[in-house]
mmCIF file of C-alpha atoms in Angstrom:
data_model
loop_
_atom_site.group_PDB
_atom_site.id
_atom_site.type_symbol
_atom_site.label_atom_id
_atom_site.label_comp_id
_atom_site.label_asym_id
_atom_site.label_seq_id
_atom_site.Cartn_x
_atom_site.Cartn_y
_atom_site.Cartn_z
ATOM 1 C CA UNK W 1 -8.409 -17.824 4.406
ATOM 2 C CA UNK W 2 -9.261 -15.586 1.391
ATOM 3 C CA UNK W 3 -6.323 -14.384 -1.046
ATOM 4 C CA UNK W 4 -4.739 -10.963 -0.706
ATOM 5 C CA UNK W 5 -2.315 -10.186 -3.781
ATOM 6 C CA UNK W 6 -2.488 -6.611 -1.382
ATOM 7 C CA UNK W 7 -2.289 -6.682 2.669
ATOM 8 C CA UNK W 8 -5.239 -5.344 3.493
ATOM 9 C CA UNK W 9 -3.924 -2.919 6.037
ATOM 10 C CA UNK W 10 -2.243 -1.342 3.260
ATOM 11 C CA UNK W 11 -2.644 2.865 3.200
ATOM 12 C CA UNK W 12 -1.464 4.337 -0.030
ATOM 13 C CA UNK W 13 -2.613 7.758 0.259
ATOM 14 C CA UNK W 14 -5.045 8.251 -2.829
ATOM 15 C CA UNK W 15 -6.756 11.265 -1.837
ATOM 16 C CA UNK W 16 -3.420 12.823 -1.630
ATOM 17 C CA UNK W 17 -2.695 11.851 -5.297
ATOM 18 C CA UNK W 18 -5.669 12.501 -7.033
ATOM 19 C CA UNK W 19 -4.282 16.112 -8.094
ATOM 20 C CA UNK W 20 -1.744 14.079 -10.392
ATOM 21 C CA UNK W 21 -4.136 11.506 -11.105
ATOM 22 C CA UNK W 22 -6.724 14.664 -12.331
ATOM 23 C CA UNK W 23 -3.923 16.393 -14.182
ATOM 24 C CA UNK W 24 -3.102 12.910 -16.233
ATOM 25 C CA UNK W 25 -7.482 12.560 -17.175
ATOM 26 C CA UNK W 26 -7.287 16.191 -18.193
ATOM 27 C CA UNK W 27 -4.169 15.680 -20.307
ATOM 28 C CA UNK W 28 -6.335 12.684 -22.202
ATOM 29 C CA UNK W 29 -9.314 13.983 -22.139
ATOM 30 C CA UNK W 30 -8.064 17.007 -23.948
ATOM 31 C CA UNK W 31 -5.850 15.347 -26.369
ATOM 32 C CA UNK W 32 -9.000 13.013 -27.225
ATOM 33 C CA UNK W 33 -11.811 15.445 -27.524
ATOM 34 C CA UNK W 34 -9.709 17.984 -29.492
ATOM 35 C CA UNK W 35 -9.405 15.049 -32.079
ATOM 36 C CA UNK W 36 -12.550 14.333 -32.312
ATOM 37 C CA UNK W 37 -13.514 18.054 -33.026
ATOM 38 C CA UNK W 38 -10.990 18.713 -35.565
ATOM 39 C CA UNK W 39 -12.124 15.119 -37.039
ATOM 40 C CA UNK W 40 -15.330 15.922 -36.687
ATOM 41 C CA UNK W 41 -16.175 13.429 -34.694
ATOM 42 C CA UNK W 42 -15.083 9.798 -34.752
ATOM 43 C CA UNK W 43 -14.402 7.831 -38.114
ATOM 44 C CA UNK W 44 -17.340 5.808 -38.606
ATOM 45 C CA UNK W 45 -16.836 2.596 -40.103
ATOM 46 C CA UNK W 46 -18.688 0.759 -42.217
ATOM 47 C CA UNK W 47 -21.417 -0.012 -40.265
ATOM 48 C CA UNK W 48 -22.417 3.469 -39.470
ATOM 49 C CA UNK W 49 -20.772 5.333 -42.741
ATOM 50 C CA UNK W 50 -22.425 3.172 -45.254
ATOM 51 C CA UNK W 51 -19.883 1.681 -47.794
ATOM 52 C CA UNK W 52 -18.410 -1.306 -49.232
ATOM 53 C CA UNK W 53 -15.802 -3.662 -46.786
ATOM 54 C CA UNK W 54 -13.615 -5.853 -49.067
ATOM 55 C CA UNK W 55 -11.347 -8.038 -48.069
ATOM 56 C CA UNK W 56 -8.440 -9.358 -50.245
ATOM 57 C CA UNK W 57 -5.454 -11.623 -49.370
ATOM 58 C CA UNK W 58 -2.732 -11.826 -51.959
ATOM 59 C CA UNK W 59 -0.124 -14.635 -52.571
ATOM 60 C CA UNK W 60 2.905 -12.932 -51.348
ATOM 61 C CA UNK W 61 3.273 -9.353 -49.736
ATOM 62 C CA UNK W 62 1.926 -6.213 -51.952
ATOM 63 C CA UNK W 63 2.767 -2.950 -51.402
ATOM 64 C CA UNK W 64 -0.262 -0.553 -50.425
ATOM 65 C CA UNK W 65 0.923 2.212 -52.951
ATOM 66 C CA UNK W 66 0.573 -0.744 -55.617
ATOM 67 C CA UNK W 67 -2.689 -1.629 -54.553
ATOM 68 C CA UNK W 68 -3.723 2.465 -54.566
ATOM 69 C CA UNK W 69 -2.807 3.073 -58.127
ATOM 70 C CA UNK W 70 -4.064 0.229 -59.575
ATOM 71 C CA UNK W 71 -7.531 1.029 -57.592
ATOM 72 C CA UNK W 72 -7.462 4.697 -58.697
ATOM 73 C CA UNK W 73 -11.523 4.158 -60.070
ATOM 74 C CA UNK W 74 -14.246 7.028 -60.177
ATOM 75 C CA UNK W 75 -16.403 3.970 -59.431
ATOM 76 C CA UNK W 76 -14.270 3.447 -56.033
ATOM 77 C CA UNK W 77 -14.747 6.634 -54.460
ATOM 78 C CA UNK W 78 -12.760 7.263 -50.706
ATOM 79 C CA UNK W 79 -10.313 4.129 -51.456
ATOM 80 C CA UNK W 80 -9.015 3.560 -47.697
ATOM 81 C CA UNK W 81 -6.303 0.353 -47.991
ATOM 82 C CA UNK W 82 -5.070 -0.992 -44.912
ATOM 83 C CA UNK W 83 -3.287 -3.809 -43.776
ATOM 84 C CA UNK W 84 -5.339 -6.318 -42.155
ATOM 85 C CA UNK W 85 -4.595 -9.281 -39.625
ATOM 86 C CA UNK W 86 -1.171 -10.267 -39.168
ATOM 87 C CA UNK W 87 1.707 -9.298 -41.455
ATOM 88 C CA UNK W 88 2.338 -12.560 -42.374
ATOM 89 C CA UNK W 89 -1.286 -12.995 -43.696
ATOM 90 C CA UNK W 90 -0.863 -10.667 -46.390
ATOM 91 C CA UNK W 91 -4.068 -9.723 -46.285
ATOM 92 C CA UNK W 92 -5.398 -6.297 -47.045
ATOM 93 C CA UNK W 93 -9.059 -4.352 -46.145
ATOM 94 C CA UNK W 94 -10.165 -1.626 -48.516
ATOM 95 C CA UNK W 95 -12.776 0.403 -47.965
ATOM 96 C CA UNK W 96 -15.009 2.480 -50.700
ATOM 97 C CA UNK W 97 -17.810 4.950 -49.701
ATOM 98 C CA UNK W 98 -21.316 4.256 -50.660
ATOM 99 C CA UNK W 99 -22.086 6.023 -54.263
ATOM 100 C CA UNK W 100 -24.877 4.449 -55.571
ATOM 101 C CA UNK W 101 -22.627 1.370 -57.143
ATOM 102 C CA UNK W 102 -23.733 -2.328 -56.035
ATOM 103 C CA UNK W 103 -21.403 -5.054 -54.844
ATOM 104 C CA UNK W 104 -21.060 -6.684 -58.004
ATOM 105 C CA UNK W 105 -19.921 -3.364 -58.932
ATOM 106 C CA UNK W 106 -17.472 -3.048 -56.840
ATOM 107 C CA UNK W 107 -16.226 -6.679 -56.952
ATOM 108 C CA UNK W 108 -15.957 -6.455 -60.556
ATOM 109 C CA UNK W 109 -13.646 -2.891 -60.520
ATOM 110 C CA UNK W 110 -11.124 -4.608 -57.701
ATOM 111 C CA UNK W 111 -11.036 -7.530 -59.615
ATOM 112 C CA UNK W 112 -10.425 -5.512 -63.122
ATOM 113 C CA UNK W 113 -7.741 -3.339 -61.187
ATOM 114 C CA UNK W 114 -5.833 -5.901 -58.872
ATOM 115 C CA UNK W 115 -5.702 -8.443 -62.216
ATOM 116 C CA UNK W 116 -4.301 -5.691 -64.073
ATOM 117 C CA UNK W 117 -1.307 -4.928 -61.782
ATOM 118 C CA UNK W 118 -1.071 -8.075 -60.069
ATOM 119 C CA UNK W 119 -1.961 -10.748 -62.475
ATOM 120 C CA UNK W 120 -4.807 -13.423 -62.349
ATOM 121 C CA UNK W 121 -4.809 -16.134 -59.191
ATOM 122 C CA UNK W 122 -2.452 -13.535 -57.408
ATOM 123 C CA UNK W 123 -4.842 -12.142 -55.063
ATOM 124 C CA UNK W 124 -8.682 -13.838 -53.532
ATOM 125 C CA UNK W 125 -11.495 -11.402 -52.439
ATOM 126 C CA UNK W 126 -12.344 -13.472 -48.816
ATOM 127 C CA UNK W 127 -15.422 -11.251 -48.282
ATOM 128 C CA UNK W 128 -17.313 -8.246 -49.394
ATOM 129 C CA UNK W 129 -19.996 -6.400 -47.345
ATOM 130 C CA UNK W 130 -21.752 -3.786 -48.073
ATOM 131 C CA UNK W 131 -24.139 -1.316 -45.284
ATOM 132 C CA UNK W 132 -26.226 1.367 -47.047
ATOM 133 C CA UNK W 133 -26.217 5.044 -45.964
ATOM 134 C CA UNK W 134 -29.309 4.976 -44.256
ATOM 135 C CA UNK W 135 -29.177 2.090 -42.484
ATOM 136 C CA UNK W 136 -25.768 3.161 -41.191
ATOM 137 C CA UNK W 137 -27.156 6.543 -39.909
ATOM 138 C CA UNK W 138 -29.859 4.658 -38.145
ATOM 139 C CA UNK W 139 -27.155 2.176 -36.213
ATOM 140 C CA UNK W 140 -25.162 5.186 -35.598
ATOM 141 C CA UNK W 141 -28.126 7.000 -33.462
ATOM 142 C CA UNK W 142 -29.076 3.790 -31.925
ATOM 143 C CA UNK W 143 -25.848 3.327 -30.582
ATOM 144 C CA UNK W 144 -25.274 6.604 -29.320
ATOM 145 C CA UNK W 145 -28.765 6.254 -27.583
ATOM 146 C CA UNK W 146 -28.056 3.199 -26.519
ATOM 147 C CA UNK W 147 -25.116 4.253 -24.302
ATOM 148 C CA UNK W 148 -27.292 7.391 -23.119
ATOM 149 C CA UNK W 149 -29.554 5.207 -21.624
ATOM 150 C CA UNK W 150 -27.338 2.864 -19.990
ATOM 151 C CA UNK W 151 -25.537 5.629 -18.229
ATOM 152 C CA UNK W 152 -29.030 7.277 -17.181
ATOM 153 C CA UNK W 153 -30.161 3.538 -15.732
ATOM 154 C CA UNK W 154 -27.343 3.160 -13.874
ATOM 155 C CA UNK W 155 -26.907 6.875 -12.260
ATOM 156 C CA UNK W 156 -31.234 5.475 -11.631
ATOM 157 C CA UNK W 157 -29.661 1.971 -9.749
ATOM 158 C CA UNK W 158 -26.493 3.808 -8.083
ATOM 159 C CA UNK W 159 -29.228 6.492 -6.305
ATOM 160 C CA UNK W 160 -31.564 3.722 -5.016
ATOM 161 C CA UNK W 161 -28.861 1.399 -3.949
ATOM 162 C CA UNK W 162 -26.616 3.924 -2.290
ATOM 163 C CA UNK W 163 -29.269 6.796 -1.090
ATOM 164 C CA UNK W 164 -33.070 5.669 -1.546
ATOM 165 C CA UNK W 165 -33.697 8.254 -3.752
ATOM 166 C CA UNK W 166 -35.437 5.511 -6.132
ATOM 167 C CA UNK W 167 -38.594 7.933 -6.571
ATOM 168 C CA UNK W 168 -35.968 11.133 -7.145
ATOM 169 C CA UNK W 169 -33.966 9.647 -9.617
ATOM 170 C CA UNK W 170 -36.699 7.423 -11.499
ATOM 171 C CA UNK W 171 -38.736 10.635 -12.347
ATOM 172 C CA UNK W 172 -35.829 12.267 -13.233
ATOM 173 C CA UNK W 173 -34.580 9.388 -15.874
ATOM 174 C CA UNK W 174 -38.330 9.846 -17.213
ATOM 175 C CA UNK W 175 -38.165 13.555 -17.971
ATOM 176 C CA UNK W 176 -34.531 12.989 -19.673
ATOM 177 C CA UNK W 177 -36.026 9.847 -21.423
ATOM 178 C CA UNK W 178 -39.065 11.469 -22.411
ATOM 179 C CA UNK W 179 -36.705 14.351 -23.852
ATOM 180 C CA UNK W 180 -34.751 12.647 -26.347
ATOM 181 C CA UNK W 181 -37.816 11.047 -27.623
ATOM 182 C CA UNK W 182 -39.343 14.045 -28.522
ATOM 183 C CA UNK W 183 -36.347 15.643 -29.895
ATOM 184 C CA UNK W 184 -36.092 12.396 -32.082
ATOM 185 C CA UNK W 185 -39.741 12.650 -33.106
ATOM 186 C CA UNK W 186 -38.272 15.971 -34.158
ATOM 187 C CA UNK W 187 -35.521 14.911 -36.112
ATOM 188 C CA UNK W 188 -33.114 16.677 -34.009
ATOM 189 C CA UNK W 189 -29.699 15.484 -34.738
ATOM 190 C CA UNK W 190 -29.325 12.498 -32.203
ATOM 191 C CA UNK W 191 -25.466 13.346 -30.868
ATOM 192 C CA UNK W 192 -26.908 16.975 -29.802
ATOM 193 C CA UNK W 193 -29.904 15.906 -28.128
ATOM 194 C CA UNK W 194 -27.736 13.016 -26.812
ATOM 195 C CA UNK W 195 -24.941 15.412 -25.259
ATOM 196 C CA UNK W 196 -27.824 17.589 -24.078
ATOM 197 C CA UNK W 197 -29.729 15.575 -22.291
ATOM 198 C CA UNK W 198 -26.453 14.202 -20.831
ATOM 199 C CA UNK W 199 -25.319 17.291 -19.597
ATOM 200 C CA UNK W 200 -28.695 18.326 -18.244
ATOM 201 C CA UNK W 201 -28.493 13.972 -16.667
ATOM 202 C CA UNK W 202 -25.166 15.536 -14.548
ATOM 203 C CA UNK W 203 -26.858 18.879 -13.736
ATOM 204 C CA UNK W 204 -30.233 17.594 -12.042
ATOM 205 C CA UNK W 205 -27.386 15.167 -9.794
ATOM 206 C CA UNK W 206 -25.838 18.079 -8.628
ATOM 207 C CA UNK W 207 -28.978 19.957 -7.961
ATOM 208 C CA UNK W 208 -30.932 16.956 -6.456
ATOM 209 C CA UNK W 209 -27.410 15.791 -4.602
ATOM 210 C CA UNK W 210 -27.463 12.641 -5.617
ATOM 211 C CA UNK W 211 -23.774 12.341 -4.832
ATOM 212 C CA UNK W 212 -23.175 8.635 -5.751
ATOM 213 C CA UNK W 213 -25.015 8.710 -8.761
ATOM 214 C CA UNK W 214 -22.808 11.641 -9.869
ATOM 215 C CA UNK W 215 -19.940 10.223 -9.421
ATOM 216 C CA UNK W 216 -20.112 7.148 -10.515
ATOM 217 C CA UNK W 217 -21.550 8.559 -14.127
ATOM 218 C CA UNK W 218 -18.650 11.160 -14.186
ATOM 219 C CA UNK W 219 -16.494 7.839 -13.793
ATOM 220 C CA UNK W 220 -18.665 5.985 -16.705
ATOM 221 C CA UNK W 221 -18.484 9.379 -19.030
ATOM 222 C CA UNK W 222 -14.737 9.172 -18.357
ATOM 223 C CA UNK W 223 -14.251 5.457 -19.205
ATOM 224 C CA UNK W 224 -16.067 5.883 -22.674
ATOM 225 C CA UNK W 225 -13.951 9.057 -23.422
ATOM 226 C CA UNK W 226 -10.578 7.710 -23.449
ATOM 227 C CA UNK W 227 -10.818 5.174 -25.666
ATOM 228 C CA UNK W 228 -12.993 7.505 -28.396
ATOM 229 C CA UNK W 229 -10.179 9.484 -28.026
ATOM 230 C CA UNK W 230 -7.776 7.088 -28.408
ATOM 231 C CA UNK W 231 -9.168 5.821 -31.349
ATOM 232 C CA UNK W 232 -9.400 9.336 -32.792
ATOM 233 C CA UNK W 233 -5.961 9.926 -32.541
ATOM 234 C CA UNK W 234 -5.184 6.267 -33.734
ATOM 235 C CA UNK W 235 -7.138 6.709 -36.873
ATOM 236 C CA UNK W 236 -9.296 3.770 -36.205
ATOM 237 C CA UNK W 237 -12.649 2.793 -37.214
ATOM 238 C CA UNK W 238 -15.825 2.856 -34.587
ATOM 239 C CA UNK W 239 -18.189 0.404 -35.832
ATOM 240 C CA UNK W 240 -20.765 -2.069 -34.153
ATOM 241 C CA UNK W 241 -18.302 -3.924 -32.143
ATOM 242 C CA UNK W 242 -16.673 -0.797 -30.673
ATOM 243 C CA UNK W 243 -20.032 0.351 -29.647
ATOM 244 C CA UNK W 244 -20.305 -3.363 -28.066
ATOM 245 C CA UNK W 245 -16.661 -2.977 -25.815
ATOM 246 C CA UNK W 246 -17.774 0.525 -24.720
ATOM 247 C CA UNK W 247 -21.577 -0.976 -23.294
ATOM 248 C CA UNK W 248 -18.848 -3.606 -21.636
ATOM 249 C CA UNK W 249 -16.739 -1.329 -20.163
ATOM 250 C CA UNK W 250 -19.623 0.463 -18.955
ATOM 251 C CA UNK W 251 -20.839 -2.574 -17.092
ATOM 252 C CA UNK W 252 -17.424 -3.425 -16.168
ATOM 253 C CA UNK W 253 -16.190 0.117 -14.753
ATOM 254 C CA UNK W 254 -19.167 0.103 -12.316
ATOM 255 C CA UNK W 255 -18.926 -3.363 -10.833
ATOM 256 C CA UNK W 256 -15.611 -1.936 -9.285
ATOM 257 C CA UNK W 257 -17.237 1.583 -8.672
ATOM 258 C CA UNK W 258 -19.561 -0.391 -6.874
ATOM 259 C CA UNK W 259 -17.459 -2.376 -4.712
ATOM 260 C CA UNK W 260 -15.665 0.686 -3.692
ATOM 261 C CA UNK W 261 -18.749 3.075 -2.851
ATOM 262 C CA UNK W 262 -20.197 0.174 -0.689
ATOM 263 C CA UNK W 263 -17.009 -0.367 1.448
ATOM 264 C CA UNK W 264 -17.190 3.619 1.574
ATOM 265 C CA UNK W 265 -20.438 3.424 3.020
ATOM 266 C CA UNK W 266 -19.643 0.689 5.320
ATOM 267 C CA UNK W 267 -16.623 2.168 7.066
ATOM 268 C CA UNK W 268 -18.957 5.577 7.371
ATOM 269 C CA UNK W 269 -21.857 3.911 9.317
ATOM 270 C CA UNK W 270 -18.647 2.279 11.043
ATOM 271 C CA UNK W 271 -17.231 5.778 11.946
ATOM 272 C CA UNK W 272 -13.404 4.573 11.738
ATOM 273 C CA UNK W 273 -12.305 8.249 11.312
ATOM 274 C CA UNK W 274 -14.375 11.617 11.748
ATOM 275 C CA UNK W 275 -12.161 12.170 8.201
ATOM 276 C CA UNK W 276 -13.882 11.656 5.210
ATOM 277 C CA UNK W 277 -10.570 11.464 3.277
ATOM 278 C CA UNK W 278 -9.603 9.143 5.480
ATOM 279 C CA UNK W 279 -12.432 7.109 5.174
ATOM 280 C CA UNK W 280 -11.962 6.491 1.367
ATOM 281 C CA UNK W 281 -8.556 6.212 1.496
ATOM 282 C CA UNK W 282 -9.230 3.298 4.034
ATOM 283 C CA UNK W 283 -11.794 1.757 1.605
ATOM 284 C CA UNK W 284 -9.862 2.430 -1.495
ATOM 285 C CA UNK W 285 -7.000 0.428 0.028
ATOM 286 C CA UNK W 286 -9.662 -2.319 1.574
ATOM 287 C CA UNK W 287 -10.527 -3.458 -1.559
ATOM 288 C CA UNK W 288 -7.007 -2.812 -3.670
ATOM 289 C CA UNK W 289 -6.215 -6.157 -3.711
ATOM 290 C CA UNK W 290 -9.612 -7.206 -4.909
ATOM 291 C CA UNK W 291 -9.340 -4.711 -8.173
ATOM 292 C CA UNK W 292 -6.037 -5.102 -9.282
ATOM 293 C CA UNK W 293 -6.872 -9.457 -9.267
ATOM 294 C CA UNK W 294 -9.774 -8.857 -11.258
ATOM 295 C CA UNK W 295 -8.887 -5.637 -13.387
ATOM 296 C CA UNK W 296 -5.496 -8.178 -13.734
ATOM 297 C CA UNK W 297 -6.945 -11.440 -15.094
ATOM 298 C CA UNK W 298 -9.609 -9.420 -17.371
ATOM 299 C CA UNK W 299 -6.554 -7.545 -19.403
ATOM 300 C CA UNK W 300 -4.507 -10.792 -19.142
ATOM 301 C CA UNK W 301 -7.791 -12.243 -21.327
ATOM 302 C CA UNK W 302 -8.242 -9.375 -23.180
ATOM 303 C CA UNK W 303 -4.445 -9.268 -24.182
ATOM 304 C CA UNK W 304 -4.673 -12.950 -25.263
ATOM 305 C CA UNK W 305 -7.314 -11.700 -28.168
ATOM 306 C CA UNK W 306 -5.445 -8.527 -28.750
ATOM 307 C CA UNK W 307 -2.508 -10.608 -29.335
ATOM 308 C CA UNK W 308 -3.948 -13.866 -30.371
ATOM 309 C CA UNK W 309 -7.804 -12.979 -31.752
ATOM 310 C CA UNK W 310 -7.066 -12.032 -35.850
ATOM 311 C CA UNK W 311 -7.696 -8.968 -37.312
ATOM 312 C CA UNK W 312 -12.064 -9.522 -37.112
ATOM 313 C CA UNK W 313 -11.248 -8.418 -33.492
ATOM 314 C CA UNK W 314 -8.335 -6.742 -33.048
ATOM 315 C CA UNK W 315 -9.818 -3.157 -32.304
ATOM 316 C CA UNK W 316 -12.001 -4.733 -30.320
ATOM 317 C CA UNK W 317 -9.604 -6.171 -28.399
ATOM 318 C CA UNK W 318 -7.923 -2.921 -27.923
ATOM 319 C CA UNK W 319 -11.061 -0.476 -26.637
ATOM 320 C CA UNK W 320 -11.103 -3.265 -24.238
ATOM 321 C CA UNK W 321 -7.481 -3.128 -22.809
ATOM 322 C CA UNK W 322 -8.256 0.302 -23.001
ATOM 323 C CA UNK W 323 -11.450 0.366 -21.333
ATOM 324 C CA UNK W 324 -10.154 -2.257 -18.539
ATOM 325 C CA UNK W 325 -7.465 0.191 -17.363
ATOM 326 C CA UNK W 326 -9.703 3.401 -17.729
ATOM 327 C CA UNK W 327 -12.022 2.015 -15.566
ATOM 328 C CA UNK W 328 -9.821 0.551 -12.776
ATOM 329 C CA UNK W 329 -8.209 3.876 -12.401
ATOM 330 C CA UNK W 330 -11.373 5.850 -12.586
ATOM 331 C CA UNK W 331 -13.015 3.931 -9.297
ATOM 332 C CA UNK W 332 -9.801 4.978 -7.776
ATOM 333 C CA UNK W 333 -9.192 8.388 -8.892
ATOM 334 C CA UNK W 334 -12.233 9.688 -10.235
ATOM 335 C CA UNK W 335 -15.610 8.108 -9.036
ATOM 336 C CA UNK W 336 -14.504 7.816 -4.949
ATOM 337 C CA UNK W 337 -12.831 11.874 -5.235
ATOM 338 C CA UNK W 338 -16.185 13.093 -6.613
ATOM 339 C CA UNK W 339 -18.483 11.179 -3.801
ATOM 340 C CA UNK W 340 -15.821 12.983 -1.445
ATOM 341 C CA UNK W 341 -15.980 16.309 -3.093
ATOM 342 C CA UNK W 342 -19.811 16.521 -2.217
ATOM 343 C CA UNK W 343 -19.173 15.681 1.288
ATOM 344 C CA UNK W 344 -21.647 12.679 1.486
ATOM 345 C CA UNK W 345 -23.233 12.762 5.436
ATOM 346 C CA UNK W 346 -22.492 9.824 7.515
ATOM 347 C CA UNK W 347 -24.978 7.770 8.431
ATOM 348 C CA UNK W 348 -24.895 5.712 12.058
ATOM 349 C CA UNK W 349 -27.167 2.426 12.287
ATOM 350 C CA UNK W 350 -29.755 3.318 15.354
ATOM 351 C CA UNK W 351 -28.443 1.090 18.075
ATOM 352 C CA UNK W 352 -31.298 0.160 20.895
ATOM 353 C CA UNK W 353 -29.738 2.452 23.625
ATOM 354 C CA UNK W 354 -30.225 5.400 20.913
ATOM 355 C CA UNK W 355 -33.846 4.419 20.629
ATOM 356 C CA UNK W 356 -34.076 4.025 24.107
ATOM 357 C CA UNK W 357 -33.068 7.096 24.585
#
């Protein structure tokens, strides 16, 4: 006998809710995107800004005001100090913008400045890295392209598995494909043609009604917008390993999305109710207990390198928690609405008496 944390005759009504449920996405959503447009966008770190990452542990706690005036250096330019790790540590990350200085540079100015104010042996640079300009603009567009092309391979899967469009929706992740090529060939900015072509990837759904597909990358688009916005408003970093939780939480969101659309489809070939609502509320509920046991254990994991995991991957830690609880909810509340808002038609399995006949 299988393991139910949830009966599974269990009929919350989440059709009925998803008004509250949309209100509370739009309430994020905004909040998120309007700091990323004041902001400019997200705060790059390192990896995509180009810059120095030092990392300096001192022999008893330092304040950060100290450690700002006695690194006040033309040869240090956009000084960012932060704590870093766990309090106890007392360990600090600065962070300099790239100006044409070289790590020795830079090693030798921190050194100059925290000996100065601090005295010799009281502090020990653990580590020092250094990413170019360039290199960090190139890592930026890769990553953004990178997600843009996992979302357009999955809406691709979601339409053959769910609708045997496979021919439909291959041609039309070509043409977008083929697009942001050619507008990088171009050297059009990469988050424009990115945001285009993502835009125009929701708009041919619609048109071609490919009604799983479009939900399930509303869902996706959803999942990855919370915890950018999150982060926004946090005033965290986005570096390599944020860009690595968000290709996760991609995968993750839509191995529950999955799960949900294909009990959807199975109680609509089963006709259990000439309601549509009806039918995902059923299927939503079917497969409750399933969700919440793995959307469960995953965050308990997650939480134990949140809590547990050292500063290297604490924000990584947290666009995961982040990203685990985005995406649960949005294969409740977001991807199953959608697939109802387009009305998807119910298919019935041809039994012998209806070829018969």
């Amino acid at each position: 006998m299988s393991f139910e944390l949830i009966r599974h005759d269990t009929n919350i009504d989440f059709v009925g809710l998803r008004k509250y449920a949309y209100i509370l996405s739009a309430v994020l959503l905004i909040a998120g995107s309007l700091s990323l447009l004041f902001k400019g966008g997200p705060q790059y770190g390192i990896d995509f800004a180009g810059g120095f990452n030092v990392q300096v542990r001192f022999s008893k706690t330092v304040e950060l005001d100290k450690i700002r005036t006695s690194l006040n250096s033309p040869a240090l330019p956009g000084l960012i100090v932060q704590n870093f790790g766990d309090a106890d540590d007392n360990e600090v990350l600065l962070r300099v913008s790239f100006a044409d200085q070289s790590a020795n540079d830079v090693r030798s100015t921190v050194s100059q400045g925290l000996e100065k104010e601090f005295g010799a042996g009281s502090y020990d640079i653990q580590r020092l890295e250094m990413v170019g300009p360039k290199v960090g603009a190139d890592l930026r567009e890769k990553a953004l392209q990178a997600i843009f092309y996992a979302v357009l391979l999955i809406a691709t899967y979601i339409s053959g598995r769910f609708e045997q469009k496979w021919m439909i929706a291959g041609l039309m992740a070509a043409g977008l494909s083929s697009v942001v090529y050619v507008l990088d060939l171009l050297n059009a900015p990469t988050s424009i043609s990115v945001i285009a072509a993502t835009v125009a990837t929701l708009v041919l759904c619609v048109a071609l009604r490919l009604k799983y597909a479009l939900g399930a990358m509303v869902a996706l688009i959803h999942d990855v917008m919370i915890p950018l916005g999150f982060f926004s408003i946090m005033n965290k970093d986005v570096d390599l390993t944020i860009i690595a939780a968000l290709l996760t939480i991609v995968g993750y969101s839509l191995n529950d999305t999955i799960i949900v659309y294909d009990r959807i489809r199975e109680n609509m070939r089963a006709k259990i109710s000439p309601s549509l609502d009806t039918v995902i509320n059923a299927s939503v509920n079917q497969t409750l207990s399933r969700t919440i046991i793995t959307s469960g254990t995953t965050f308990l994991a997650v939480l134990a390198l949140y809590i547990f995991g050292g500063g290297v991957i604490h924000d990584f830690a947290l666009c995961m928690l982040l990203g685990v609880l985005a995406g649960t909810y949005s294969s409740i509340y977001v991807a199953a609405p959608v697939l109802g808002f387009f009305k998807p038609r119910i298919e019935v399995e041809r039994t012998p008496k209806a070829a018969e006949a």
